[in-house]
mmCIF file of C-alpha atoms in Angstrom:
data_model
loop_
_atom_site.group_PDB
_atom_site.id
_atom_site.type_symbol
_atom_site.label_atom_id
_atom_site.label_comp_id
_atom_site.label_asym_id
_atom_site.label_seq_id
_atom_site.Cartn_x
_atom_site.Cartn_y
_atom_site.Cartn_z
ATOM 1 C CA UNK A 1 102.524 135.233 167.524
ATOM 2 C CA UNK A 2 98.838 136.091 167.648
ATOM 3 C CA UNK A 3 95.713 134.764 165.970
ATOM 4 C CA UNK A 4 92.820 137.141 165.399
ATOM 5 C CA UNK A 5 89.596 137.322 163.441
ATOM 6 C CA UNK A 6 89.631 138.847 159.981
ATOM 7 C CA UNK A 7 89.152 142.633 160.115
ATOM 8 C CA UNK A 8 86.453 142.367 157.436
ATOM 9 C CA UNK A 9 83.266 141.967 159.489
ATOM 10 C CA UNK A 10 81.234 140.851 156.454
ATOM 11 C CA UNK A 11 83.583 137.899 155.846
ATOM 12 C CA UNK A 12 83.516 137.016 159.549
ATOM 13 C CA UNK A 13 79.705 137.005 159.668
ATOM 14 C CA UNK A 14 79.444 134.970 156.453
ATOM 15 C CA UNK A 15 81.902 132.334 157.694
ATOM 16 C CA UNK A 16 80.284 132.204 161.152
ATOM 17 C CA UNK A 17 76.888 131.583 159.521
ATOM 18 C CA UNK A 18 78.443 128.847 157.388
ATOM 19 C CA UNK A 19 79.947 127.272 160.515
ATOM 20 C CA UNK A 20 76.508 127.253 162.183
ATOM 21 C CA UNK A 21 74.950 125.581 159.147
ATOM 22 C CA UNK A 22 77.722 122.989 158.847
ATOM 23 C CA UNK A 23 77.906 122.057 162.510
ATOM 24 C CA UNK A 24 81.279 123.718 163.052
ATOM 25 C CA UNK A 25 83.002 122.315 159.983
ATOM 26 C CA UNK A 26 84.804 124.660 157.608
ATOM 27 C CA UNK A 27 82.118 125.886 155.197
ATOM 28 C CA UNK A 28 84.777 126.149 152.469
ATOM 29 C CA UNK A 29 85.385 122.382 152.446
ATOM 30 C CA UNK A 30 83.178 119.646 151.053
ATOM 31 C CA UNK A 31 84.260 116.907 153.445
ATOM 32 C CA UNK A 32 83.280 116.914 157.110
ATOM 33 C CA UNK A 33 86.116 115.288 159.018
ATOM 34 C CA UNK A 34 88.114 116.027 162.156
ATOM 35 C CA UNK A 35 90.627 117.765 159.892
ATOM 36 C CA UNK A 36 88.020 120.250 158.650
ATOM 37 C CA UNK A 37 86.467 121.090 162.040
ATOM 38 C CA UNK A 38 87.142 124.762 162.822
ATOM 39 C CA UNK A 39 89.980 125.610 163.618
ATOM 40 C CA UNK A 40 91.004 123.147 160.898
ATOM 41 C CA UNK A 41 94.137 120.993 160.986
ATOM 42 C CA UNK A 42 95.643 122.934 158.088
ATOM 43 C CA UNK A 43 95.547 126.202 160.031
ATOM 44 C CA UNK A 44 96.761 124.526 163.228
ATOM 45 C CA UNK A 45 99.836 123.433 161.264
ATOM 46 C CA UNK A 46 100.239 126.956 159.905
ATOM 47 C CA UNK A 47 99.966 128.370 163.434
ATOM 48 C CA UNK A 48 102.746 126.013 164.537
ATOM 49 C CA UNK A 49 105.003 127.221 161.700
ATOM 50 C CA UNK A 50 106.992 130.160 163.110
ATOM 51 C CA UNK A 51 107.512 131.609 159.618
ATOM 52 C CA UNK A 52 103.851 131.578 158.540
ATOM 53 C CA UNK A 53 101.848 134.790 158.599
ATOM 54 C CA UNK A 54 98.457 134.938 156.930
ATOM 55 C CA UNK A 55 94.851 133.796 156.776
ATOM 56 C CA UNK A 56 93.369 130.372 157.329
ATOM 57 C CA UNK A 57 91.764 128.671 154.315
ATOM 58 C CA UNK A 58 88.350 130.315 154.745
ATOM 59 C CA UNK A 59 89.853 133.674 155.829
ATOM 60 C CA UNK A 60 88.112 133.725 159.226
ATOM 61 C CA UNK A 61 91.381 133.844 161.192
ATOM 62 C CA UNK A 62 94.658 135.646 160.629
ATOM 63 C CA UNK A 63 97.989 134.698 162.206
ATOM 64 C CA UNK A 64 100.517 137.445 162.812
ATOM 65 C CA UNK A 65 104.189 137.151 163.643
ATOM 66 C CA UNK A 66 105.280 139.522 166.378
#
């Protein structure tokens, strides 16, 4: 298992700018809670799932299954 940044540099830069503006909270979410602080709880759960392969909600990170 590995987690990496999205290969699309434009998406990465856009999301990173959104994270700066939101104080580290997922820029794709309206609420600012511990659950939406990057890396969000949703993606942490997906990382823990051995069968999940794919992007986090905002597409900044990608989890691969090796």
